[in-house]
Short mmCIF file of C-alpha atoms in Angstrom, two decimals:
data_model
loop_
_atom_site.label_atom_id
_atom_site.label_comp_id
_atom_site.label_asym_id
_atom_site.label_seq_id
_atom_site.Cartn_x
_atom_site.Cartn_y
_atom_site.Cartn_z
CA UNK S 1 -217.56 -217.79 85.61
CA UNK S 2 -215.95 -216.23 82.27
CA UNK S 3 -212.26 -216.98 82.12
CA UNK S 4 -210.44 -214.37 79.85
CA UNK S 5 -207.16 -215.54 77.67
CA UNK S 6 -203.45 -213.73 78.82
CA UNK S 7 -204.88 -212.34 74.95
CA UNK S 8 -207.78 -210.84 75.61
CA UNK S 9 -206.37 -209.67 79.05
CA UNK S 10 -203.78 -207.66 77.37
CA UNK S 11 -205.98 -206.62 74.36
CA UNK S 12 -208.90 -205.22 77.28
CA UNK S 13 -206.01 -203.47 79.28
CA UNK S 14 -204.91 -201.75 75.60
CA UNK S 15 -208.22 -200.71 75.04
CA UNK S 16 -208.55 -199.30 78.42
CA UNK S 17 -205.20 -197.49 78.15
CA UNK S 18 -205.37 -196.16 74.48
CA UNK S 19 -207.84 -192.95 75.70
CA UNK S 20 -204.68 -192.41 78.17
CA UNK S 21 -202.11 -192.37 76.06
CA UNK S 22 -204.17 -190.61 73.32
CA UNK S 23 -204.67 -187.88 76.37
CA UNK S 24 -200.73 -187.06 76.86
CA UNK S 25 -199.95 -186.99 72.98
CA UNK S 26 -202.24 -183.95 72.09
CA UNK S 27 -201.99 -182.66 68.98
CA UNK S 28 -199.34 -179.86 68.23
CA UNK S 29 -200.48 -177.24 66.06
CA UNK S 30 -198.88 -175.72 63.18
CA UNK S 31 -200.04 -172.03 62.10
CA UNK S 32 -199.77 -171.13 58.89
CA UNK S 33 -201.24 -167.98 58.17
CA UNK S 34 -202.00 -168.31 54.55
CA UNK S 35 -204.35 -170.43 52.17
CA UNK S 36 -203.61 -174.68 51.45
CA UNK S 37 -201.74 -174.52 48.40
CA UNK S 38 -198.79 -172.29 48.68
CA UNK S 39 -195.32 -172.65 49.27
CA UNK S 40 -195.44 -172.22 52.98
CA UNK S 41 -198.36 -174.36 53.51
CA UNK S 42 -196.45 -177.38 50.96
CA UNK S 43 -193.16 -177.02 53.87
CA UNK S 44 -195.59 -177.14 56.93
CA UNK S 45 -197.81 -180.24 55.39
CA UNK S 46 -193.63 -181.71 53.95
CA UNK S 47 -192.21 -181.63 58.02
CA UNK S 48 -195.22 -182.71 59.93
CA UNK S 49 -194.80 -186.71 59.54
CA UNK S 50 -191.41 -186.12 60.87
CA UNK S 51 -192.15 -183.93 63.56
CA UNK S 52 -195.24 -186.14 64.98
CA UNK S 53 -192.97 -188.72 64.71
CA UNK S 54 -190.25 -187.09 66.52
CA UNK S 55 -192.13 -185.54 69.39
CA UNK S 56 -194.42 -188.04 69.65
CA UNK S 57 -197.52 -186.53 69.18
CA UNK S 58 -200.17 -185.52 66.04
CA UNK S 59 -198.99 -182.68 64.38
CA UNK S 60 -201.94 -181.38 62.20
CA UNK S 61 -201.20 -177.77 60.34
CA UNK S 62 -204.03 -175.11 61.01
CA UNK S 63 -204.03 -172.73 57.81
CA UNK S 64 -205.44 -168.90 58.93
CA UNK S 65 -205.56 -167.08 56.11
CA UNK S 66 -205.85 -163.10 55.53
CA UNK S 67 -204.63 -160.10 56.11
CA UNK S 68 -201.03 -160.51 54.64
CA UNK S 69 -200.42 -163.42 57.07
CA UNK S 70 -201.48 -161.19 60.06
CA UNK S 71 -204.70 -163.35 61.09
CA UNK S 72 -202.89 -166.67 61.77
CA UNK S 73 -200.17 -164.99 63.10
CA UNK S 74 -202.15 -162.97 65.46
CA UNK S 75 -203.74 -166.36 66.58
CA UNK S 76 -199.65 -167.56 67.65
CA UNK S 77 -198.97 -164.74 69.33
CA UNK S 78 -201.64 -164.66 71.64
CA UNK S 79 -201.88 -168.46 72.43
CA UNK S 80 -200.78 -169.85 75.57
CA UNK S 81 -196.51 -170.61 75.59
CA UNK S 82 -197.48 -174.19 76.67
CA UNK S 83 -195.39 -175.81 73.34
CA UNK S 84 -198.62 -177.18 71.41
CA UNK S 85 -198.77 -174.28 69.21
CA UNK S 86 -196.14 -173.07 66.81
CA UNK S 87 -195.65 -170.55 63.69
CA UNK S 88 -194.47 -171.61 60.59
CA UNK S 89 -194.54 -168.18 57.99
CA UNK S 90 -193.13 -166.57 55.09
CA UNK S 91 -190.76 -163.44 54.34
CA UNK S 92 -194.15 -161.40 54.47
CA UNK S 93 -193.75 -161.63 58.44
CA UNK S 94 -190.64 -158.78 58.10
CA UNK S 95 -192.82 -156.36 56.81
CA UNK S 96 -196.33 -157.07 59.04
CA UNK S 97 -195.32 -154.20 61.19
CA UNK S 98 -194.66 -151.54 58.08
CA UNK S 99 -197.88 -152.29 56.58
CA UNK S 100 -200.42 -152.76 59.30
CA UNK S 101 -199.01 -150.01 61.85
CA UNK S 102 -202.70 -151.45 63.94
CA UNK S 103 -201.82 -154.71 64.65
CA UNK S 104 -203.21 -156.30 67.66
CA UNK S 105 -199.77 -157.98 67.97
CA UNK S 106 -196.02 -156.75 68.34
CA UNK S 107 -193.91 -159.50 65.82
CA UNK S 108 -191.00 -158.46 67.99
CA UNK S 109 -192.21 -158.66 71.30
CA UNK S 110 -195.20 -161.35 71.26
CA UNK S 111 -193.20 -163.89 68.79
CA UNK S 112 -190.31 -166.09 69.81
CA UNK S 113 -188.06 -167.51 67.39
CA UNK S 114 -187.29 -170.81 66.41
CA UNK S 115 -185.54 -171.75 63.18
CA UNK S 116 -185.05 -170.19 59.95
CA UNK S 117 -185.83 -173.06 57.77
CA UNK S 118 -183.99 -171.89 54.48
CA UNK S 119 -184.23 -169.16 51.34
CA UNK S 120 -185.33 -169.24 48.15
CA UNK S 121 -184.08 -166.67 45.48
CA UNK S 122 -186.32 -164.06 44.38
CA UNK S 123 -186.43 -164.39 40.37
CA UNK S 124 -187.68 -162.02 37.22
CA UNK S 125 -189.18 -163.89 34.43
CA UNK S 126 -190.97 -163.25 30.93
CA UNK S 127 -192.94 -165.28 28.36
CA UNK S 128 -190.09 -166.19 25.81
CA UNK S 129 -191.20 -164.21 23.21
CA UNK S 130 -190.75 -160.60 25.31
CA UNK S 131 -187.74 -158.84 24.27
CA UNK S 132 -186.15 -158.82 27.86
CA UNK S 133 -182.59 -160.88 28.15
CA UNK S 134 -181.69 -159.64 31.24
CA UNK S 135 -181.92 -157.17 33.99
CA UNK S 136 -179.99 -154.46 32.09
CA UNK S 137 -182.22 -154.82 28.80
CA UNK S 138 -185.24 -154.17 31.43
CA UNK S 139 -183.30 -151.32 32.97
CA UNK S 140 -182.92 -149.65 29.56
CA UNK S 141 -186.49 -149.98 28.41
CA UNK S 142 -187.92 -148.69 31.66
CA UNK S 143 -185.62 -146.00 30.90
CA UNK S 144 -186.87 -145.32 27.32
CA UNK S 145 -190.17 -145.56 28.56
CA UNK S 146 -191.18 -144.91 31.61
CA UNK S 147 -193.87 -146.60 33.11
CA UNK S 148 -194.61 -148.80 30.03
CA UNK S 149 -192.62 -151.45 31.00
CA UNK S 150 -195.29 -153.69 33.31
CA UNK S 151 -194.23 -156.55 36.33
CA UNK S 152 -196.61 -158.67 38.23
CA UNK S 153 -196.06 -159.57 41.77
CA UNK S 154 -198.09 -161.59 44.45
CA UNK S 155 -199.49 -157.99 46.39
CA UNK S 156 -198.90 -154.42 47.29
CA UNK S 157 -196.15 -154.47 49.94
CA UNK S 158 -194.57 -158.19 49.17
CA UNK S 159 -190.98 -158.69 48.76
CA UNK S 160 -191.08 -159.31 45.44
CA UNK S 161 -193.06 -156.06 45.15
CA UNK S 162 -190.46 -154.47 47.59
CA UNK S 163 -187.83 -155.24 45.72
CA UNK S 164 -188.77 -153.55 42.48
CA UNK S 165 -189.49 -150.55 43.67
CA UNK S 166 -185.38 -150.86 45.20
CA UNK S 167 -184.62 -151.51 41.40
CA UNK S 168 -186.30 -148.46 40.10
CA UNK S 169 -185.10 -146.48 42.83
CA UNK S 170 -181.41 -147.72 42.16
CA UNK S 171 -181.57 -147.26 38.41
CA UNK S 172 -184.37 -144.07 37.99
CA UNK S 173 -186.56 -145.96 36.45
CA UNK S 174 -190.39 -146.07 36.34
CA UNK S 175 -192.13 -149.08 36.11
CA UNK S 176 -196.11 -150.17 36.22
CA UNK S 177 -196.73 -152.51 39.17
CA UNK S 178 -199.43 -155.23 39.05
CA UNK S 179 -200.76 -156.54 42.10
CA UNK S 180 -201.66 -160.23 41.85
CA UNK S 181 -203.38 -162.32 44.79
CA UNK S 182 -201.39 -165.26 44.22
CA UNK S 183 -198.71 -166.06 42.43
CA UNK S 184 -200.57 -168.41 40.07
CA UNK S 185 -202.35 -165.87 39.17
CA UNK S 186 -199.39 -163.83 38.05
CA UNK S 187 -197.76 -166.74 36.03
CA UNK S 188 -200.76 -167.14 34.07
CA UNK S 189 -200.90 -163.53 33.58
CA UNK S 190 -197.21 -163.33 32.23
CA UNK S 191 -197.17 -166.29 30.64
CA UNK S 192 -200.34 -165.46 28.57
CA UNK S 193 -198.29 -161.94 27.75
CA UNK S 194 -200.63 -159.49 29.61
CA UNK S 195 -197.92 -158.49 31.73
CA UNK S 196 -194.39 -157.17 30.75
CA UNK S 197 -192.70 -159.68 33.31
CA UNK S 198 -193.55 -161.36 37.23
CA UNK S 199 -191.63 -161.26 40.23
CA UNK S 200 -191.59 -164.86 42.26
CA UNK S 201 -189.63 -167.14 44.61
CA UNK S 202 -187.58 -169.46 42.66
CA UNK S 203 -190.55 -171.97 43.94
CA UNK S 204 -193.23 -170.66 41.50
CA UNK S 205 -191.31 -169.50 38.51
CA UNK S 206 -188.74 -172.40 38.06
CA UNK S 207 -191.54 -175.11 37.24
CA UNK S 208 -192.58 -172.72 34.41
CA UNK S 209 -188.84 -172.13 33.08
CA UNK S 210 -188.16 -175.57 33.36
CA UNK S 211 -191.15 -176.71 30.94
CA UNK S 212 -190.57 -173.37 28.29
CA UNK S 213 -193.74 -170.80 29.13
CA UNK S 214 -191.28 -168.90 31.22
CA UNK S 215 -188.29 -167.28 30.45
CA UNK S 216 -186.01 -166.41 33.55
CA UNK S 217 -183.07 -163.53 33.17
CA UNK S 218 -182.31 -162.39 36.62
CA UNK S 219 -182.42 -164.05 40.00
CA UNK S 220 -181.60 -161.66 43.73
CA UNK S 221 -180.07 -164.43 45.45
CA UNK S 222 -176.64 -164.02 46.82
CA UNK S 223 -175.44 -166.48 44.18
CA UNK S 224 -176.82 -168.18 41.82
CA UNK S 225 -179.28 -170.97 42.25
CA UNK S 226 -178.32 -174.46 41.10
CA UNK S 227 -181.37 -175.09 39.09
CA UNK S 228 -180.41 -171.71 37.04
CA UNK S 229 -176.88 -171.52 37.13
CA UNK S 230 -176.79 -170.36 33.82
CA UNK S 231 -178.43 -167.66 35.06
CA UNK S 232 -176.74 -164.55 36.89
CA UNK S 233 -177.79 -162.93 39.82
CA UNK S 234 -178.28 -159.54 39.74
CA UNK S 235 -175.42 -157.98 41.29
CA UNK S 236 -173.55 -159.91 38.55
CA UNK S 237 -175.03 -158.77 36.43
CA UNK S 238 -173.96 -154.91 37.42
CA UNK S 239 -176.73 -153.86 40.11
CA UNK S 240 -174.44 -154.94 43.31
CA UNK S 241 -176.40 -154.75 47.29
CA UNK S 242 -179.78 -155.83 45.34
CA UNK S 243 -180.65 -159.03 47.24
CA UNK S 244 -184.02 -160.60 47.62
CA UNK S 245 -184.89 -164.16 49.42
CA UNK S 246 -187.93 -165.40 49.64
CA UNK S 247 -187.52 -167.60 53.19
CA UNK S 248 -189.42 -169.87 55.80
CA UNK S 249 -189.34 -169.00 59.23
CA UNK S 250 -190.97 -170.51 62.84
CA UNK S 251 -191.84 -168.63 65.54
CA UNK S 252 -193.34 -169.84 69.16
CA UNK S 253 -195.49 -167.36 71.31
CA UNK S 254 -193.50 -165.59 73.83
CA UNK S 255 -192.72 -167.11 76.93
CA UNK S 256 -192.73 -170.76 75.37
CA UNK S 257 -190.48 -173.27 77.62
CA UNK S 258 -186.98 -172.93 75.90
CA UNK S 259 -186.63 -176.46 76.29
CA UNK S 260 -189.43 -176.79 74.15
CA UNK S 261 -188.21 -174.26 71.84
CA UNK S 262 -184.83 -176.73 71.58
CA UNK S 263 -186.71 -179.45 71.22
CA UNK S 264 -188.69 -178.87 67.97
CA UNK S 265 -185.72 -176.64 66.85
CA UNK S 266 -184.07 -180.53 67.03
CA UNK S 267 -187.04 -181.94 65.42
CA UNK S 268 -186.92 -179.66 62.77
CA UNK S 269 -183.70 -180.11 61.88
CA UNK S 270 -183.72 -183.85 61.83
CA UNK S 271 -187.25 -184.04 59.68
CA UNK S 272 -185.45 -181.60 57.14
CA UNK S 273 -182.75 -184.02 56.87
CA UNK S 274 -184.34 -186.98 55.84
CA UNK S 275 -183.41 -187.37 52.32
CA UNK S 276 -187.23 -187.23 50.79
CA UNK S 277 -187.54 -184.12 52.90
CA UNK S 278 -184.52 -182.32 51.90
CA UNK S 279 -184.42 -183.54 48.00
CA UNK S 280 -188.09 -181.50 48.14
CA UNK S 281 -187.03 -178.80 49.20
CA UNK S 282 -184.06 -178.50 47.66
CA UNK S 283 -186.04 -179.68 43.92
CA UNK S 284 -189.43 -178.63 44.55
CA UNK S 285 -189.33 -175.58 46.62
CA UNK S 286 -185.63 -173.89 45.40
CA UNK S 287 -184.85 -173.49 48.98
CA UNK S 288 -181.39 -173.12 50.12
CA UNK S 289 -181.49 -174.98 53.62
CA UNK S 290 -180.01 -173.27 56.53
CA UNK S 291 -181.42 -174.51 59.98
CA UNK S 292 -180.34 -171.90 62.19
CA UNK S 293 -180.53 -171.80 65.59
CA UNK S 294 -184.05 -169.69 67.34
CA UNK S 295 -180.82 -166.93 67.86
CA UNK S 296 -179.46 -166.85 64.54
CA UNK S 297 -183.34 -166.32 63.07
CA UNK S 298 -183.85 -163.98 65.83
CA UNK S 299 -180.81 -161.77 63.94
CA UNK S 300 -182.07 -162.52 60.64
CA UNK S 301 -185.30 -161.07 60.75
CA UNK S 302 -184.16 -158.17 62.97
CA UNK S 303 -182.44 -157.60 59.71
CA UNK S 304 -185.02 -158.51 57.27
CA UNK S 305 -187.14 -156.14 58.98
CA UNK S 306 -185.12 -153.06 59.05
CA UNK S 307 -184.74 -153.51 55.47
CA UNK S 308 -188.13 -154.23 54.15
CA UNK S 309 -189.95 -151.77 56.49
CA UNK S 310 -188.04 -148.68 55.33
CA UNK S 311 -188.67 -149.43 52.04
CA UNK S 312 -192.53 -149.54 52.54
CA UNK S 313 -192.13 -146.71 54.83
CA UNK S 314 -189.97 -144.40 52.45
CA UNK S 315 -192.13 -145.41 49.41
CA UNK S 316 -195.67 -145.07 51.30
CA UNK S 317 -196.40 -148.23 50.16
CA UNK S 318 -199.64 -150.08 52.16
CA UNK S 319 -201.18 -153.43 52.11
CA UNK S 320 -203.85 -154.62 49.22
#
């Protein structure tokens, strides 16, 4: 007869358990429905120790690229509502429904919100050696010239993009608009001088300002970013009701339990909290944390929508 040790009795009955245990803590999905590398993918990969530490379970982020974010999202909004599989996407989500009129989604109906995770300010920079100073030299040269004056941007139909086209419209100005896939691809673009000037969340230019290839001269925030408070913001600088955020946003498929909805709403807030977490954000990403409540986002991109999608509407503008 084999005697077994209280040790190896409670080691076997681990073993024996673990599959169990394993079983109940399923992984929870994060969408994000653009390529590893970005700034929405660097927040999803930032909160998910936290969050599979607070809701006790593996949280592993699923990146769906293409289609202006429409793909992954798609793949939220028609999952089941059982709380294992979540949105986390950029500003791009307020103007889905402008661009693609064919969506095999409604953002409004299939999509419930969560928590608007914070802002970034929109920001115009130049390679130092470009005559621009600020928003009102640019003004004055589109105006001198029209259409010489060039600006990059991440795509046709961004809010970068979006927002130039309210500038021109504001000032009757004409500017050429250069459609970039990335905004890496832009920086290096401006920064080797083939473009007049880029459009970018405070997230990609700042890094560049910061070391001297960029030179920033306006921001769209609603006031001015610590990390460039030398630097005014646009309605400061004389173009007042010009604001652009670049922001993070999660969204649930309909129907999802509300308690679950509270519940990573909670974890949320607490993993953006942590000081590592928050000094990221706040350093790395430019983002301006806010936390809301799934009904204050709700508002918030009810807003962001209205905005954004008559300007791609009134302009005729369409995806890349």
């Amino acid at each position: 007869m084999i005697r077994m040790t209280r040790r190896a009795a409670l080691g076997a009955a681990a073993i024996l358990a673990a599959p169990a245990v394993r079983a109940q803590g399923a992984a929870i999905r994060i969408v994000v429905p653009f390529a590893p590398g970005g700034s929405t993918d660097a927040v999803a990969r930032l909160v998910a120790p936290g969050l599979t530490q607070r809701l006790g379970a593996p949280v592993v982020v699923d990146n769906r690229a293409g289609a202006a974010g429409s793909i992954g999202t798609d793949a939220v909004a028609k999952a089941r509502p059982d709380g294992q599989t979540w949105l986390l996407t950029f500003d791009s989500h307020a103007t889905l429904a402008a661009l693609l009129p064919q969506l095999p989604f409604n953002p409004d109906r299939d999509l419930d919100p969560v928590m608007l995770i914070g802002g970034a300010p929109y920001v115009l920079a130049c390679k130092p050696d470009k005559p621009f100073q600020s928003i009102t030299a640019v003004v004055e040269a589109a105006r001198a010239r029209p259409d010489a004056v060039s600006f990059g941007s991440t795509g046709n139909g961004t809010i970068g993009h979006l927002t130039m086209v309210l500038l021109q419209g504001r000032t009757g100005t004409r500017m050429t608009h250069l459609p970039y896939r990335s905004g890496g691809l832009a920086v290096n673009d401006t920064v080797a001088g083939h473009v007049d000037m880029m459009i970018g969340s405070a997230a990609v230019v700042h890094p560049h300002a910061r070391s001297g290839t960029l030179r920033t001269f306006a921001q769209f925030g609603p006031q001015r970013l610590p990390a460039l408070a030398e630097l005014p913001t646009v309605a400061q600088a004389g173009i007042p009701g010009l604001e652009a955020e670049a922001w993070w946003g999660v969204f649930a498929p309909h129907g999802t339990p509300q308690d679950a909805v509270a519940r990573m709403n909670a974890a949320l807030k607490e993993s953006l909290s942590e000081e590592r977490v928050r000094t990221t954000m706040q350093e790395v990403q430019q983002a301006r944390l806010v936390m809301s409540s799934p009904a204050e986002l709700g508002t918030f991109v009810q807003q962001e929508v209205a905005k954004w999608g008559a300007v791609v509407r009134e302009n005729n503008i369409r995806a890349d």
